[in-house]
Amino acid sequence: RAGQSDVGESFVIPAERANGPGDKMAADAAFNAAFATVVSRLPALRSQLLPPGDGDDEVNEAVAGLVLHCIAAGTLRTGKDGFDLLMSTFAWSVPSHRPRLVAALKAALEHLRHLGHVETRWVDKNDTNDKNETRWVDKHAEWAPTLAGRASHRSALPLSHAVAL
């Protein structure tokens, strides 16, 4: 595609929207539309996770939904998991978005806790020594979904709709 790379290949097979095998005008129009797509510049990429603007004072529903889904799936339990999640987003690739993402994660966790969708559990952290003996080391906090959080997650609805139900 134009502006993306000087090397590489693409194959485009335009859909024929002709009214029959003799409709040359429709076939030519489909070809021209396909060619125009191939040589056009791609639109600028933009994160769907962070809307444009400040937004630091409001809960971002997209982030809250992502956080709830990850907590319910068990992939987001600790602060490190939260940081790993943020680093895996397209929005993280824009350095100026990073403080907003961190603030959005904190606001989402607080919002989900306030809704009763997420709770903090203290979990024993065990360690195994070289003799394969497990010993208790310490306790650490983990986020976990409540029953309401699991229900919202399983509904696959936007968070505000799931809460309303």
PDB file of C-alpha atoms in Angstrom:
ATOM      1  CA  ARG A   1       0.000   0.000   0.000  1.00  0.00           C
ATOM      2  CA  ALA A   2       1.123   3.506  -0.764  1.00  0.00           C
ATOM      3  CA  GLY A   3       3.296   5.065   1.905  1.00  0.00           C
ATOM      4  CA  GLN A   4       3.736   1.834   3.859  1.00  0.00           C
ATOM      5  CA  SER A   5       6.553   0.009   2.108  1.00  0.00           C
ATOM      6  CA  ASP A   6       8.552   0.185  -1.074  1.00  0.00           C
ATOM      7  CA  VAL A   7       8.822  -3.601  -1.261  1.00  0.00           C
ATOM      8  CA  GLY A   8       6.298  -6.396  -1.061  1.00  0.00           C
ATOM      9  CA  GLU A   9       3.391  -7.644  -3.065  1.00  0.00           C
ATOM     10  CA  SER A  10      -0.359  -7.681  -2.801  1.00  0.00           C
ATOM     11  CA  PHE A  11      -2.892  -9.435  -4.910  1.00  0.00           C
ATOM     12  CA  VAL A  12      -6.253  -7.787  -5.323  1.00  0.00           C
ATOM     13  CA  ILE A  13      -9.102  -9.567  -7.006  1.00  0.00           C
ATOM     14  CA  PRO A  14     -11.931  -7.083  -7.450  1.00  0.00           C
ATOM     15  CA  ALA A  15     -15.421  -8.417  -6.935  1.00  0.00           C
ATOM     16  CA  GLU A  16     -17.288  -8.379 -10.189  1.00  0.00           C
ATOM     17  CA  ARG A  17     -20.517  -6.494  -9.724  1.00  0.00           C
ATOM     18  CA  ALA A  18     -21.548  -6.765 -13.323  1.00  0.00           C
ATOM     19  CA  ASN A  19     -25.083  -7.400 -14.505  1.00  0.00           C
ATOM     20  CA  GLY A  20     -23.848 -10.237 -16.621  1.00  0.00           C
ATOM     21  CA  PRO A  21     -20.798 -11.305 -18.563  1.00  0.00           C
ATOM     22  CA  GLY A  22     -21.185  -8.452 -21.070  1.00  0.00           C
ATOM     23  CA  ASP A  23     -21.357  -5.591 -18.520  1.00  0.00           C
ATOM     24  CA  LYS A  24     -17.943  -4.101 -19.243  1.00  0.00           C
ATOM     25  CA  MET A  25     -18.739  -0.757 -17.527  1.00  0.00           C
ATOM     26  CA  ALA A  26     -19.400  -2.436 -14.163  1.00  0.00           C
ATOM     27  CA  ALA A  27     -16.301  -4.622 -14.465  1.00  0.00           C
ATOM     28  CA  ASP A  28     -14.174  -1.575 -15.329  1.00  0.00           C
ATOM     29  CA  ALA A  29     -15.626   0.353 -12.370  1.00  0.00           C
ATOM     30  CA  ALA A  30     -14.790  -2.546 -10.002  1.00  0.00           C
ATOM     31  CA  PHE A  31     -11.244  -2.683 -11.383  1.00  0.00           C
ATOM     32  CA  ASN A  32     -10.765   1.076 -11.032  1.00  0.00           C
ATOM     33  CA  ALA A  33     -12.104   1.046  -7.450  1.00  0.00           C
ATOM     34  CA  ALA A  34      -9.732  -1.799  -6.499  1.00  0.00           C
ATOM     35  CA  PHE A  35      -6.767  -0.037  -8.094  1.00  0.00           C
ATOM     36  CA  ALA A  36      -7.636   3.237  -6.326  1.00  0.00           C
ATOM     37  CA  THR A  37      -7.674   1.372  -2.998  1.00  0.00           C
ATOM     38  CA  VAL A  38      -4.270  -0.187  -3.610  1.00  0.00           C
ATOM     39  CA  VAL A  39      -2.514   3.065  -4.509  1.00  0.00           C
ATOM     40  CA  SER A  40      -4.194   5.256  -1.882  1.00  0.00           C
ATOM     41  CA  ARG A  41      -2.519   6.189   1.387  1.00  0.00           C
ATOM     42  CA  LEU A  42      -3.715   4.343   4.422  1.00  0.00           C
ATOM     43  CA  PRO A  43      -5.696   6.353   6.966  1.00  0.00           C
ATOM     44  CA  ALA A  44      -3.759   7.260  10.084  1.00  0.00           C
ATOM     45  CA  LEU A  45      -3.990   4.647  12.803  1.00  0.00           C
ATOM     46  CA  ARG A  46      -5.688   5.781  15.972  1.00  0.00           C
ATOM     47  CA  SER A  47      -6.253   3.928  19.210  1.00  0.00           C
ATOM     48  CA  GLN A  48      -9.849   2.968  19.862  1.00  0.00           C
ATOM     49  CA  LEU A  49      -9.018   2.519  23.536  1.00  0.00           C
ATOM     50  CA  LEU A  50      -8.351   6.183  24.289  1.00  0.00           C
ATOM     51  CA  PRO A  51     -10.653   8.825  22.880  1.00  0.00           C
ATOM     52  CA  PRO A  52      -9.032  12.092  21.793  1.00  0.00           C
ATOM     53  CA  GLY A  53      -8.657  14.728  24.487  1.00  0.00           C
ATOM     54  CA  ASP A  54      -7.969  14.691  28.202  1.00  0.00           C
ATOM     55  CA  GLY A  55     -10.541  12.378  29.736  1.00  0.00           C
ATOM     56  CA  ASP A  56      -8.464  11.839  32.888  1.00  0.00           C
ATOM     57  CA  ASP A  57     -11.375  12.641  35.198  1.00  0.00           C
ATOM     58  CA  GLU A  58     -13.860  10.220  33.676  1.00  0.00           C
ATOM     59  CA  VAL A  59     -13.988   6.454  33.555  1.00  0.00           C
ATOM     60  CA  ASN A  60     -13.186   5.168  30.109  1.00  0.00           C
ATOM     61  CA  GLU A  61     -15.746   2.461  29.347  1.00  0.00           C
ATOM     62  CA  ALA A  62     -13.472   0.790  26.797  1.00  0.00           C
ATOM     63  CA  VAL A  63     -10.660   0.448  29.345  1.00  0.00           C
ATOM     64  CA  ALA A  64     -13.058  -0.658  32.093  1.00  0.00           C
ATOM     65  CA  GLY A  65     -14.524  -3.312  29.802  1.00  0.00           C
ATOM     66  CA  LEU A  66     -11.065  -4.529  28.799  1.00  0.00           C
ATOM     67  CA  VAL A  67      -9.958  -4.666  32.432  1.00  0.00           C
ATOM     68  CA  LEU A  68     -13.072  -6.599  33.486  1.00  0.00           C
ATOM     69  CA  HIS A  69     -12.655  -9.103  30.640  1.00  0.00           C
ATOM     70  CA  CYS A  70      -9.001  -9.666  31.502  1.00  0.00           C
ATOM     71  CA  ILE A  71      -9.697 -10.053  35.218  1.00  0.00           C
ATOM     72  CA  ALA A  72     -12.544 -12.494  34.524  1.00  0.00           C
ATOM     73  CA  ALA A  73     -10.280 -14.456  32.167  1.00  0.00           C
ATOM     74  CA  GLY A  74      -7.572 -14.599  34.839  1.00  0.00           C
ATOM     75  CA  THR A  75      -4.940 -12.774  32.808  1.00  0.00           C
ATOM     76  CA  LEU A  76      -5.044  -9.600  34.912  1.00  0.00           C
ATOM     77  CA  ARG A  77      -4.499 -10.223  38.601  1.00  0.00           C
ATOM     78  CA  THR A  78      -1.674  -7.970  39.735  1.00  0.00           C
ATOM     79  CA  GLY A  79      -0.234  -4.551  39.063  1.00  0.00           C
ATOM     80  CA  LYS A  80       2.431  -6.153  36.876  1.00  0.00           C
ATOM     81  CA  ASP A  81      -0.296  -7.845  34.820  1.00  0.00           C
ATOM     82  CA  GLY A  82      -1.976  -4.453  34.429  1.00  0.00           C
ATOM     83  CA  PHE A  83       1.249  -2.900  33.206  1.00  0.00           C
ATOM     84  CA  ASP A  84       1.776  -5.812  30.783  1.00  0.00           C
ATOM     85  CA  LEU A  85      -1.763  -5.316  29.479  1.00  0.00           C
ATOM     86  CA  LEU A  86      -1.196  -1.605  28.882  1.00  0.00           C
ATOM     87  CA  MET A  87       2.076  -2.303  27.088  1.00  0.00           C
ATOM     88  CA  SER A  88       0.279  -4.695  24.729  1.00  0.00           C
ATOM     89  CA  THR A  89      -2.100  -2.017  23.432  1.00  0.00           C
ATOM     90  CA  PHE A  90      -1.630   0.097  20.334  1.00  0.00           C
ATOM     91  CA  ALA A  91      -2.213   3.200  22.471  1.00  0.00           C
ATOM     92  CA  TRP A  92       0.988   2.399  24.415  1.00  0.00           C
ATOM     93  CA  SER A  93       3.010   2.937  21.231  1.00  0.00           C
ATOM     94  CA  VAL A  94       2.311   6.676  21.540  1.00  0.00           C
ATOM     95  CA  PRO A  95       4.452   7.883  24.481  1.00  0.00           C
ATOM     96  CA  SER A  96       2.157  10.827  25.234  1.00  0.00           C
ATOM     97  CA  HIS A  97      -0.731   8.374  25.782  1.00  0.00           C
ATOM     98  CA  ARG A  98       1.032   6.364  28.477  1.00  0.00           C
ATOM     99  CA  PRO A  99       0.153   8.573  31.484  1.00  0.00           C
ATOM    100  CA  ARG A 100      -3.485   8.636  30.318  1.00  0.00           C
ATOM    101  CA  LEU A 101      -3.488   4.847  29.981  1.00  0.00           C
ATOM    102  CA  VAL A 102      -2.122   4.358  33.488  1.00  0.00           C
ATOM    103  CA  ALA A 103      -4.702   6.801  34.879  1.00  0.00           C
ATOM    104  CA  ALA A 104      -7.451   5.060  32.895  1.00  0.00           C
ATOM    105  CA  LEU A 105      -6.413   1.661  34.300  1.00  0.00           C
ATOM    106  CA  LYS A 106      -6.497   2.969  37.877  1.00  0.00           C
ATOM    107  CA  ALA A 107      -9.866   4.674  37.315  1.00  0.00           C
ATOM    108  CA  ALA A 108     -11.276   1.518  35.704  1.00  0.00           C
ATOM    109  CA  LEU A 109     -10.197  -0.676  38.621  1.00  0.00           C
ATOM    110  CA  GLU A 110     -11.726   1.753  41.125  1.00  0.00           C
ATOM    111  CA  HIS A 111     -14.916   2.002  39.065  1.00  0.00           C
ATOM    112  CA  LEU A 112     -15.234  -1.787  38.809  1.00  0.00           C
ATOM    113  CA  ARG A 113     -14.611  -2.131  42.560  1.00  0.00           C
ATOM    114  CA  HIS A 114     -17.266   0.503  43.263  1.00  0.00           C
ATOM    115  CA  LEU A 115     -19.744  -1.360  41.013  1.00  0.00           C
ATOM    116  CA  GLY A 116     -19.049  -4.558  42.917  1.00  0.00           C
ATOM    117  CA  HIS A 117     -17.606  -6.274  39.833  1.00  0.00           C
ATOM    118  CA  VAL A 118     -14.049  -6.682  41.097  1.00  0.00           C
ATOM    119  CA  GLU A 119     -12.627  -7.426  44.516  1.00  0.00           C
ATOM    120  CA  THR A 120      -9.147  -7.673  45.983  1.00  0.00           C
ATOM    121  CA  ARG A 121      -8.156 -11.030  47.426  1.00  0.00           C
ATOM    122  CA  TRP A 122      -5.120 -11.735  49.551  1.00  0.00           C
ATOM    123  CA  VAL A 123      -3.425 -14.839  48.270  1.00  0.00           C
ATOM    124  CA  ASP A 124      -0.653 -16.866  49.861  1.00  0.00           C
ATOM    125  CA  LYS A 125       2.439 -16.766  47.746  1.00  0.00           C
ATOM    126  CA  ASN A 126       4.293 -20.050  47.877  1.00  0.00           C
ATOM    127  CA  ASP A 127       7.783 -20.910  46.794  1.00  0.00           C
ATOM    128  CA  THR A 128       9.382 -24.231  45.967  1.00  0.00           C
ATOM    129  CA  ASN A 129      12.935 -24.839  47.129  1.00  0.00           C
ATOM    130  CA  ASP A 130      15.552 -27.007  45.445  1.00  0.00           C
ATOM    131  CA  LYS A 131      14.228 -30.115  47.279  1.00  0.00           C
ATOM    132  CA  ASN A 132      10.831 -29.534  45.654  1.00  0.00           C
ATOM    133  CA  GLU A 133       9.352 -28.594  49.027  1.00  0.00           C
ATOM    134  CA  THR A 134       6.730 -25.866  49.018  1.00  0.00           C
ATOM    135  CA  ARG A 135       7.015 -23.224  51.700  1.00  0.00           C
ATOM    136  CA  TRP A 136       4.850 -20.217  52.479  1.00  0.00           C
ATOM    137  CA  VAL A 137       6.617 -16.988  51.640  1.00  0.00           C
ATOM    138  CA  ASP A 138       4.205 -14.076  51.792  1.00  0.00           C
ATOM    139  CA  LYS A 139       0.745 -12.838  50.919  1.00  0.00           C
ATOM    140  CA  HIS A 140       0.021 -10.621  47.961  1.00  0.00           C
ATOM    141  CA  ALA A 141      -3.074  -8.922  46.586  1.00  0.00           C
ATOM    142  CA  GLU A 142      -4.793 -10.106  43.434  1.00  0.00           C
ATOM    143  CA  TRP A 143      -7.827  -8.751  41.634  1.00  0.00           C
ATOM    144  CA  ALA A 144     -10.666 -11.187  41.071  1.00  0.00           C
ATOM    145  CA  PRO A 145     -14.143 -10.886  39.557  1.00  0.00           C
ATOM    146  CA  THR A 146     -17.188 -11.040  41.794  1.00  0.00           C
ATOM    147  CA  LEU A 147     -20.323 -12.908  40.727  1.00  0.00           C
ATOM    148  CA  ALA A 148     -21.685  -9.656  39.282  1.00  0.00           C
ATOM    149  CA  GLY A 149     -18.397  -9.120  37.435  1.00  0.00           C
ATOM    150  CA  ARG A 150     -18.537 -12.616  35.958  1.00  0.00           C
ATOM    151  CA  ALA A 151     -22.137 -12.056  34.875  1.00  0.00           C
ATOM    152  CA  SER A 152     -21.234  -8.778  33.160  1.00  0.00           C
ATOM    153  CA  HIS A 153     -18.263 -10.418  31.476  1.00  0.00           C
ATOM    154  CA  ARG A 154     -20.307 -13.377  30.251  1.00  0.00           C
ATOM    155  CA  SER A 155     -23.054 -11.132  28.911  1.00  0.00           C
ATOM    156  CA  ALA A 156     -20.593  -9.758  26.306  1.00  0.00           C
ATOM    157  CA  LEU A 157     -22.458  -6.440  26.531  1.00  0.00           C
ATOM    158  CA  PRO A 158     -20.822  -3.042  26.903  1.00  0.00           C
ATOM    159  CA  LEU A 159     -20.212  -2.479  30.602  1.00  0.00           C
ATOM    160  CA  SER A 160     -22.881   0.193  31.032  1.00  0.00           C
ATOM    161  CA  HIS A 161     -25.505  -2.096  29.459  1.00  0.00           C
ATOM    162  CA  ALA A 162     -24.452  -5.084  31.535  1.00  0.00           C
ATOM    163  CA  VAL A 163     -24.649  -3.011  34.728  1.00  0.00           C
ATOM    164  CA  ALA A 164     -28.123  -1.766  33.767  1.00  0.00           C
ATOM    165  CA  LEU A 165     -29.332  -5.339  33.408  1.00  0.00           C
TER     166      LEU A 165
END
